[in-house]
Amino acid sequence: MKTYLLKSVIGQATLSLLEHTDSVTKEEILFYVSNNRFALGLDGNQIQNIKSALNRNDIN
């Protein structure tokens, strides 16, 4: 998965979560992405790529 797509999906998840709270953890982002993967158009492999990127702190 391309970096710009990772950033886009993670950014979308972060913005959605920030509507309800002041801060967001990477676990909350991953939970949101996993639960909304069909709406976001993601498959299991892409979820793993997002999880890996979040664990590496690869997204700025």
PDB file of C-alpha atoms in Angstrom:
ATOM      1  CA  MET A   1       0.000   0.000   0.000  1.00  0.00           C
ATOM      2  CA  LYS A   2       1.413   3.370  -0.963  1.00  0.00           C
ATOM      3  CA  THR A   3       2.417   5.771   1.794  1.00  0.00           C
ATOM      4  CA  TYR A   4       0.003   8.470   0.624  1.00  0.00           C
ATOM      5  CA  LEU A   5      -2.883   5.976   0.822  1.00  0.00           C
ATOM      6  CA  LEU A   6      -1.803   4.928   4.310  1.00  0.00           C
ATOM      7  CA  LYS A   7      -1.705   8.562   5.379  1.00  0.00           C
ATOM      8  CA  SER A   8      -5.092   9.202   3.821  1.00  0.00           C
ATOM      9  CA  VAL A   9      -6.822   6.303   5.571  1.00  0.00           C
ATOM     10  CA  ILE A  10      -5.121   6.996   8.910  1.00  0.00           C
ATOM     11  CA  GLY A  11      -5.929  10.703   8.569  1.00  0.00           C
ATOM     12  CA  GLN A  12      -9.569   9.976   7.805  1.00  0.00           C
ATOM     13  CA  ALA A  13      -9.807   7.667  10.821  1.00  0.00           C
ATOM     14  CA  THR A  14      -8.080  10.216  13.050  1.00  0.00           C
ATOM     15  CA  LEU A  15     -10.403  13.028  12.006  1.00  0.00           C
ATOM     16  CA  SER A  16     -13.463  10.864  12.576  1.00  0.00           C
ATOM     17  CA  LEU A  17     -12.243   9.920  16.047  1.00  0.00           C
ATOM     18  CA  LEU A  18     -11.253  13.488  16.960  1.00  0.00           C
ATOM     19  CA  GLU A  19     -14.858  14.588  16.497  1.00  0.00           C
ATOM     20  CA  HIS A  20     -15.583  12.782  19.781  1.00  0.00           C
ATOM     21  CA  THR A  21     -12.412  13.284  21.823  1.00  0.00           C
ATOM     22  CA  ASP A  22      -9.337  15.484  22.272  1.00  0.00           C
ATOM     23  CA  SER A  23      -6.681  12.896  21.432  1.00  0.00           C
ATOM     24  CA  VAL A  24      -6.408   9.588  19.607  1.00  0.00           C
ATOM     25  CA  THR A  25      -4.113   6.608  20.162  1.00  0.00           C
ATOM     26  CA  LYS A  26      -2.810   4.319  17.455  1.00  0.00           C
ATOM     27  CA  GLU A  27      -4.851   1.481  18.988  1.00  0.00           C
ATOM     28  CA  GLU A  28      -8.019   3.547  18.552  1.00  0.00           C
ATOM     29  CA  ILE A  29      -7.081   4.290  14.945  1.00  0.00           C
ATOM     30  CA  LEU A  30      -6.494   0.609  14.222  1.00  0.00           C
ATOM     31  CA  PHE A  31      -9.772  -0.336  15.920  1.00  0.00           C
ATOM     32  CA  TYR A  32     -11.651   2.261  13.853  1.00  0.00           C
ATOM     33  CA  VAL A  33     -10.012   1.149  10.603  1.00  0.00           C
ATOM     34  CA  SER A  34     -10.678  -2.528  11.359  1.00  0.00           C
ATOM     35  CA  ASN A  35     -14.328  -1.940  12.211  1.00  0.00           C
ATOM     36  CA  ASN A  36     -14.919   0.289   9.183  1.00  0.00           C
ATOM     37  CA  ARG A  37     -12.770  -1.556   6.652  1.00  0.00           C
ATOM     38  CA  PHE A  38     -15.635  -2.209   4.226  1.00  0.00           C
ATOM     39  CA  ALA A  39     -16.734   1.423   4.264  1.00  0.00           C
ATOM     40  CA  LEU A  40     -13.097   2.469   3.746  1.00  0.00           C
ATOM     41  CA  GLY A  41     -12.625  -0.108   0.981  1.00  0.00           C
ATOM     42  CA  LEU A  42      -9.825  -2.006   2.719  1.00  0.00           C
ATOM     43  CA  ASP A  43      -8.926  -5.686   2.757  1.00  0.00           C
ATOM     44  CA  GLY A  44      -7.104  -7.693   5.410  1.00  0.00           C
ATOM     45  CA  ASN A  45      -3.684  -7.139   3.840  1.00  0.00           C
ATOM     46  CA  GLN A  46      -4.163  -3.381   3.822  1.00  0.00           C
ATOM     47  CA  ILE A  47      -5.232  -3.478   7.479  1.00  0.00           C
ATOM     48  CA  GLN A  48      -1.958  -5.290   8.259  1.00  0.00           C
ATOM     49  CA  ASN A  49      -0.007  -2.616   6.344  1.00  0.00           C
ATOM     50  CA  ILE A  50      -1.707   0.106   8.384  1.00  0.00           C
ATOM     51  CA  LYS A  51      -1.014  -1.765  11.625  1.00  0.00           C
ATOM     52  CA  SER A  52       2.660  -2.152  10.672  1.00  0.00           C
ATOM     53  CA  ALA A  53       2.966   1.526   9.759  1.00  0.00           C
ATOM     54  CA  LEU A  54       1.384   2.597  13.064  1.00  0.00           C
ATOM     55  CA  ASN A  55       3.650   0.275  15.056  1.00  0.00           C
ATOM     56  CA  ARG A  56       6.748   1.621  13.284  1.00  0.00           C
ATOM     57  CA  ASN A  57       5.576   5.195  13.839  1.00  0.00           C
ATOM     58  CA  ASP A  58       6.029   5.472  10.086  1.00  0.00           C
ATOM     59  CA  ILE A  59       3.255   8.023   9.567  1.00  0.00           C
ATOM     60  CA  ASN A  60       3.897  11.679  10.355  1.00  0.00           C
TER      61      ASN A  60
END
